[in-house]
Amino acid sequence: MTRPLHLNAFLMSVGHHEAAWRLPESDPYADVDVEHFKNLARIAERGKLDSVFLADGPVLWDQVGRRPSGVLEPTVLLTALAGATERIGLIATASTTYNEPYNLARRFASLDIISGGRAGWNIVTTAGLDAARNFNLDHLPAHRERYERAAEFVDVSLKLWDSWADDAVLADKANGVWGDAAKIYPPAHSGRFFRVAGALNVPRSAQGRPVLVQAGSSANGRDFAARYAEAVFTAHQTLADAQEFYTDLKRRAAEHGRDPEHVKILPGIVPIIGASAAEAREKEAELNRLIRPDYALPQLATLLGIDPSELRLDAPLPEHLPDEDEIEGQKSRRTLVVNLGRREKLTVRQIIARLGGGRGHLTFAGTPVQVADAISSWQDAGAADGFNVMAPVLPSGLTDFVDQVVPILQERGRFRTEYTGHTLREHYGLLRPENRNVPVPALL
Amino acid sequence: MTRPLHLNAFLMSVGHHEAAWRLPESDPYADVDVEHFKNLARIAERGKLDSVFLADGPVLWDQVGRRPSGVLEPTVLLTALAGATERIGLIATASTTYNEPYNLARRFASLDIISGGRAGWNIVTTAGLDAARNFNLDHLPAHRERYERAAEFVDVSLKLWDSWADDAVLADKANGVWGDAAKIYPPAHSGRFFRVAGALNVPRSAQGRPVLVQAGSSANGRDFAARYAEAVFTAHQTLADAQEFYTDLKRRAAEHGRDPEHVKILPGIVPIIGASAAEAREKEAELNRLIRPDYALPQLATLLGIDPSELRLDAPLPEHLPDEDEIEGQKSRRTLVVNLGRREKLTVRQIIARLGGGRGHLTFAGTPVQVADAISSWQDAGAADGFNVMAPVLPSGLTDFVDQVVPILQERGRFRTEYTGHTLREHYGLLRPENRNVPVPALL
């Protein structure tokens, strides 16, 4: 095997394409059907994928007319998937802006223990005024402030996850001493955003603590990822952009004293798979024909920071748009979309179609060999350690990927044919972290 | 069948008796072993019990030396149990003092959907300075203030659970309209403690919304229960106390315009079951011999609001103790313990033994027939609609109850021999609530 490839299945109701639910094959009630998600997780595990992943926000996304809008809370849903699978990793998004560290660190620790060390946390700061208004606020906290809070939140979480030594439980029945109080380390944290005195009431897991994942690509996001992230989900439309990001993030991680190998970078890909390239393109066109632009247009306007009336479907983007510094959320996604529109001289209608599949992630329509080639070439070109696989239609798009693309990657020696580890850290080639409270024994 | 009896299995690591973990049969690592809890839930379901229940607090309870101290977060753990069972209800404790309504209502709604309408929420306000100090506070909010926040928290949660009409999803593939925006009802809540603008991103469940459970017996707690609770867990040492509570709470519920039948009252019972009464008493004595009073004494002192140095193991309680009004947490439990000590003229050591089994709940050692008689007689005497069964040792105490006591209650026609419903509401004889945002159609 060359460098090991990592594959994550990003699950989203009946698929990432916004019109997927309109296909005859799609169950429009699957957005909140646990059996649907269990089936997806089992398909991904059959393909020996590293992990499955759920996005999240504490808000009703979008217009409910547009697409299935039920979103089961991910730490809860992943716990259900833990019981339906044996080996695959389970990554949930959760917000540092709208949670408290003690509660959230504990929930991830619980999922991590229940799943036998398979949990990961995609750390997000949650853009959008609508979410803020569900949490006592009438404004979205500033981007920088959200990231400063996120950093302290993760610092506290790391302390909480290390609040029990691995050997804190004595289980001494004869003397009636269950745990060793000297091996419990209360965080006693007092910072700008949080004061958290006491130890977690959950011990360390098989993998020590959940894997930290991050997906923000703004300057603040990159710096945060370089400090904390062990896996990074990212979105790029071109190989050059992906290479720039990959090189930059590995360099930033090294500057923080980290081994760049311990930060796995996974761009998103929306693979549309056909027996021929023409069949794949026709699948994509069929999905795009099912998009209702009247739903998509207001959301594009929000992303760009303008009023919907400023956009016309059959014209290019307006010449003057607020730039990244002037908006408070999804900064890098906004820039990606503007660059895409300008570079390829797309109309608003065409941009909406391009975003309909993967919201800015690379959509790739082709045969299984072409998809495998695309994955291999980005990996070889230093643009990716693996991919975040965003099937346009679920379950069929994931089944196609697992049954048709994965075997090619396996034959090429690029992807595992069996799990060699049991924890998410083992799948991603990450070390089990030592408890930072426990002194390293001196060498004799 | 006479009035239907309701039975809830209160699960707690290897049992409610604080020394249960020291028995040869107990696995001292079971506190965080999901397979242990799945086994318990399956045993309870085999007995056709209404529900299982998990207590909780966002804090490391107690001294870790004393007993198993890992507590997996209950909404997460119950989701795992949902996948291991088919019918039994799943009740989790969660704090209104240390959560946000949008997040918590969503998590319970998610559990409710994943379990097919089997979720219940035991609403607590969380006593104790230690918990407060895990959430940016250096003092415990006052008892009254905690209950005022709890009331508004539940009001917001009810609005959130009603934020989708039952028929909000159109799934109109032909026209590309998934949901009906006119059938989404954002709470637009603005109160003293919370402002929550937007709709939940989870639809209603099979039972409409989670069952509301409450367990506080102070004056504030009783009033709160009378307004909101559909099931009440309570602790009494004597039949007379239980009757007083039962009568009072049903009366208060009626005063709030509610049908008292829709508030099920379940006192706790710690059944210690033996083939003979003598065998049962010896089991109890064996467990009590394994208590280490040096661990229990400081906790008793905290409950009483005094310094541990004021207690002597072989003397009665001090004559002068702070009364209920002067302490800020577990008010009714404090009064119960003081009354128990005075009434039965117990030493501190004896009180510790009596609390070791069920922390103030009634411990009853006897044969299966005697346990069934005790349950029947309290029900007949107007003291209980059912019981919160707190096995002293798990799983064996629950197995004994299910295999030896339940069949007697079934033979007597007091308890179901098969589930007749699928949701927790159906088990408890509660109606599925209408969505309060949806106008009731006029009769023709």
Coordinates of N, CA and C in Angstrom, one line a residue, chain B residues 159-271:
Chain B
K159 N -43.4 24.4 23.5 CA -43.5 25.2 22.3 C -42.7 24.6 21.2
L160 N -41.4 24.2 21.5 CA -40.5 23.6 20.5 C -41.1 22.3 20.0
W161 N -41.6 21.5 21.0 CA -42.1 20.1 20.5 C -43.3 20.3 19.7
D162 N -44.0 21.4 19.8 CA -45.2 21.6 19.0 C -44.9 22.5 17.7
S163 N -43.6 22.7 17.4 CA -43.3 23.6 16.4 C -43.5 23.1 15.0
W164 N -43.8 21.8 14.8 CA -44.2 21.2 13.6 C -45.6 20.6 13.8
A165 N -46.6 21.0 12.9 CA -47.8 20.2 12.9 C -47.6 18.8 12.5
D166 N -48.4 17.9 13.0 CA -48.2 16.5 12.6 C -48.2 16.2 11.1
D167 N -48.9 17.1 10.4 CA -49.0 17.0 8.9 C -48.2 18.0 8.2
A168 N -47.1 18.5 8.8 CA -46.3 19.5 8.2 C -45.5 19.1 7.0
V169 N -45.2 17.8 6.9 CA -44.5 17.2 5.8 C -45.4 16.8 4.6
L170 N -45.3 17.5 3.5 CA -46.1 17.2 2.3 C -45.5 16.1 1.4
A171 N -44.2 16.2 1.3 CA -43.5 15.2 0.5 C -44.0 15.2 -0.9
D172 N -44.3 16.4 -1.4 CA -44.9 16.5 -2.8 C -43.7 16.5 -3.8
K173 N -43.4 15.3 -4.3 CA -42.2 15.2 -5.2 C -42.5 15.9 -6.5
A174 N -43.8 15.8 -7.0 CA -44.1 16.3 -8.3 C -43.9 17.8 -8.4
N175 N -44.3 18.5 -7.4 CA -44.1 20.0 -7.4 C -42.8 20.4 -6.7
G176 N -42.1 19.5 -6.1 CA -40.9 19.9 -5.4 C -41.1 20.6 -4.1
V177 N -42.2 20.3 -3.4 CA -42.4 21.0 -2.1 C -42.4 19.9 -1.0
W178 N -41.4 20.0 -0.2 CA -41.2 18.9 0.8 C -42.1 19.2 2.0
G179 N -41.9 20.4 2.7 CA -42.7 20.7 3.9 C -43.5 21.9 3.6
D180 N -44.6 22.1 4.5 CA -45.5 23.2 4.4 C -45.1 24.2 5.4
A181 N -44.5 25.3 4.9 CA -44.0 26.4 5.8 C -45.1 26.9 6.7
A182 N -46.4 26.9 6.3 CA -47.5 27.4 7.0 C -47.8 26.5 8.2
K183 N -47.3 25.3 8.2 CA -47.5 24.4 9.4 C -46.3 24.2 10.3
I184 N -45.4 25.2 10.2 CA -44.3 25.3 11.1 C -44.5 26.5 12.0
Y185 N -44.4 26.3 13.3 CA -44.8 27.3 14.3 C -43.6 27.7 15.2
P186 N -42.8 28.7 14.8 CA -41.7 29.1 15.6 C -42.2 29.6 17.0
P187 N -41.5 29.2 18.0 CA -42.0 29.6 19.4 C -42.0 31.1 19.6
A188 N -41.0 31.8 19.0 CA -40.9 33.3 19.2 C -41.1 33.6 20.7
H189 N -40.4 32.8 21.5 CA -40.5 32.9 23.0 C -39.6 34.0 23.5
S190 N -40.1 34.9 24.4 CA -39.3 35.9 25.0 C -39.7 36.0 26.5
G191 N -38.9 35.5 27.4 CA -39.3 35.4 28.8 C -38.1 35.9 29.7
R192 N -38.3 35.6 31.0 CA -37.3 36.1 31.9 C -36.0 35.4 31.8
F193 N -36.0 34.1 31.5 CA -34.8 33.4 31.4 C -34.3 33.1 30.0
F194 N -35.3 33.0 29.1 CA -35.0 32.5 27.7 C -35.6 33.3 26.6
R195 N -34.9 33.5 25.5 CA -35.4 33.9 24.3 C -35.1 32.9 23.2
V196 N -36.1 32.3 22.7 CA -36.0 31.2 21.7 C -36.9 31.6 20.5
A197 N -36.3 31.9 19.4 CA -37.1 32.4 18.3 C -37.6 31.3 17.4
G198 N -36.8 30.4 17.0 CA -37.1 29.6 15.8 C -37.6 28.2 16.2
A199 N -38.2 27.6 15.2 CA -38.8 26.2 15.3 C -37.7 25.2 15.5
L200 N -38.1 24.1 16.2 CA -37.2 23.0 16.3 C -36.9 22.4 14.9
N201 N -35.8 21.7 14.7 CA -35.5 21.1 13.5 C -35.8 19.6 13.5
V202 N -36.7 19.2 14.4 CA -37.1 17.8 14.5 C -38.7 17.8 14.6
P203 N -39.3 16.9 13.9 CA -40.8 16.9 13.9 C -41.3 16.3 15.2
R204 N -42.6 16.2 15.3 CA -43.2 15.5 16.5 C -43.0 14.0 16.3
S205 N -43.1 13.4 17.5 CA -42.9 11.9 17.5 C -44.2 11.1 17.5
A206 N -44.0 9.8 17.6 CA -45.2 8.9 17.6 C -46.1 9.2 18.8
Q207 N -45.5 9.7 19.9 CA -46.4 10.0 21.1 C -46.6 11.5 21.2
G208 N -46.3 12.2 20.2 CA -46.5 13.7 20.3 C -45.3 14.4 20.8
R209 N -45.0 14.1 22.1 CA -43.8 14.6 22.7 C -43.4 13.7 23.9
P210 N -42.2 13.9 24.4 CA -41.8 13.0 25.5 C -42.7 13.2 26.8
V211 N -42.8 12.1 27.5 CA -43.6 12.2 28.8 C -42.7 13.0 29.8
L212 N -43.4 13.9 30.5 CA -42.7 14.7 31.5 C -42.8 14.0 32.9
V213 N -41.7 13.9 33.5 CA -41.5 13.2 34.8 C -40.9 14.2 35.8
Q214 N -41.2 14.0 37.0 CA -40.7 15.0 38.0 C -40.4 14.2 39.3
A215 N -39.5 14.7 40.1 CA -39.2 13.9 41.3 C -38.9 14.8 42.5
G216 N -39.2 16.0 42.5 CA -39.0 16.9 43.7 C -40.2 16.9 44.5
S217 N -40.0 16.8 45.8 CA -41.2 16.7 46.8 C -41.2 17.9 47.7
S218 N -40.4 18.9 47.5 CA -40.5 20.2 48.3 C -41.8 20.9 47.9
A219 N -42.1 21.9 48.5 CA -43.3 22.7 48.2 C -43.2 23.2 46.7
N220 N -42.0 23.8 46.4 CA -41.8 24.2 45.0 C -41.9 23.0 44.0
G221 N -41.3 21.9 44.5 CA -41.3 20.7 43.6 C -42.7 20.1 43.4
R222 N -43.6 20.1 44.5 CA -44.9 19.6 44.3 C -45.7 20.5 43.4
D223 N -45.6 21.8 43.5 CA -46.3 22.7 42.7 C -45.9 22.5 41.2
F224 N -44.6 22.4 41.0 CA -44.1 22.2 39.7 C -44.7 20.9 39.1
A225 N -44.6 19.8 39.9 CA -45.2 18.5 39.4 C -46.6 18.6 39.1
A226 N -47.4 19.3 39.9 CA -48.8 19.5 39.7 C -49.1 20.1 38.4
R227 N -48.3 21.1 38.0 CA -48.5 21.8 36.7 C -48.1 21.0 35.5
Y228 N -46.9 20.3 35.6 CA -46.3 19.7 34.4 C -46.2 18.2 34.4
A229 N -46.0 17.6 35.5 CA -45.6 16.2 35.5 C -46.7 15.2 35.1
E230 N -46.3 14.3 34.3 CA -47.3 13.2 33.9 C -46.9 11.9 34.7
A231 N -45.7 11.8 35.3 CA -45.4 10.8 36.2 C -44.5 11.4 37.2
V232 N -44.6 11.0 38.5 CA -43.8 11.5 39.6 C -43.1 10.4 40.3
F233 N -41.8 10.5 40.5 CA -41.1 9.6 41.3 C -40.9 10.2 42.7
T234 N -41.1 9.5 43.7 CA -41.1 10.1 45.0 C -40.6 9.1 46.0
A235 N -40.2 9.6 47.2 CA -39.6 8.7 48.3 C -40.3 8.9 49.6
H236 N -40.8 7.7 50.1 CA -41.5 7.8 51.4 C -41.1 6.6 52.2
Q237 N -41.0 6.8 53.5 CA -40.6 5.7 54.4 C -41.9 5.1 55.1
T238 N -43.0 5.8 55.1 CA -44.2 5.3 55.7 C -45.4 5.4 54.8
L239 N -46.3 4.5 54.9 CA -47.6 4.5 54.2 C -48.3 5.9 54.4
A240 N -48.3 6.3 55.6 CA -49.0 7.6 55.9 C -48.4 8.8 55.1
D241 N -47.1 8.8 55.1 CA -46.4 9.9 54.3 C -46.8 9.8 52.8
A242 N -46.8 8.5 52.3 CA -47.0 8.3 50.9 C -48.5 8.7 50.6
Q243 N -49.4 8.4 51.5 CA -50.8 8.8 51.3 C -51.0 10.3 51.2
E244 N -50.3 10.9 52.2 CA -50.4 12.4 52.3 C -49.9 13.0 51.0
F245 N -48.8 12.5 50.5 CA -48.2 13.1 49.3 C -49.1 12.8 48.1
Y246 N -49.6 11.6 48.0 CA -50.4 11.2 46.9 C -51.7 12.1 46.8
T247 N -52.4 12.2 47.9 CA -53.6 13.0 48.0 C -53.3 14.4 47.7
D248 N -52.2 14.9 48.3 CA -51.9 16.3 48.0 C -51.6 16.6 46.6
L249 N -50.8 15.7 45.9 CA -50.4 16.0 44.6 C -51.6 15.9 43.6
K250 N -52.4 14.9 43.8 CA -53.6 14.8 42.9 C -54.5 16.0 43.1
R251 N -54.7 16.5 44.3 CA -55.5 17.7 44.6 C -54.9 18.9 43.8
R252 N -53.5 19.0 44.0 CA -52.9 20.2 43.3 C -53.1 20.1 41.8
A253 N -52.9 18.9 41.3 CA -53.1 18.8 39.8 C -54.5 19.2 39.4
A254 N -55.5 18.8 40.2 CA -56.9 19.2 39.8 C -57.0 20.7 39.9
E255 N -56.4 21.3 40.9 CA -56.4 22.7 41.0 C -55.9 23.4 39.8
H256 N -54.9 22.8 39.2 CA -54.4 23.4 37.9 C -55.2 23.0 36.7
G257 N -56.4 22.4 36.9 CA -57.3 22.1 35.8 C -56.9 20.8 35.1
R258 N -56.1 20.0 35.8 CA -55.7 18.8 35.1 C -56.5 17.6 35.6
D259 N -56.6 16.5 34.8 CA -57.2 15.3 35.3 C -56.1 14.6 36.2
P260 N -56.5 14.4 37.5 CA -55.5 13.7 38.4 C -55.1 12.3 37.9
E261 N -55.9 11.7 37.1 CA -55.5 10.4 36.5 C -54.3 10.5 35.6
H262 N -54.1 11.7 35.1 CA -53.0 11.9 34.1 C -51.7 12.3 34.8
V263 N -51.6 12.1 36.2 CA -50.4 12.3 36.9 C -50.2 11.0 37.7
K264 N -49.3 10.1 37.2 CA -49.0 8.8 37.8 C -48.0 9.0 38.9
I265 N -48.3 8.5 40.1 CA -47.4 8.7 41.2 C -46.7 7.4 41.6
L266 N -45.4 7.3 41.6 CA -44.6 6.1 41.8 C -43.6 6.3 42.9
P267 N -43.9 5.9 44.1 CA -42.9 5.9 45.1 C -41.8 4.9 44.8
G268 N -40.6 5.2 45.3 CA -39.5 4.2 45.1 C -39.5 3.1 46.2
I269 N -39.1 1.9 45.7 CA -39.0 0.8 46.6 C -37.7 0.0 46.3
V270 N -37.0 -0.3 47.3 CA -35.8 -1.1 47.2 C -36.2 -2.5 47.6
P271 N -36.5 -3.5 46.7 CA -37.0 -4.8 47.1 C -35.8 -5.7 47.3

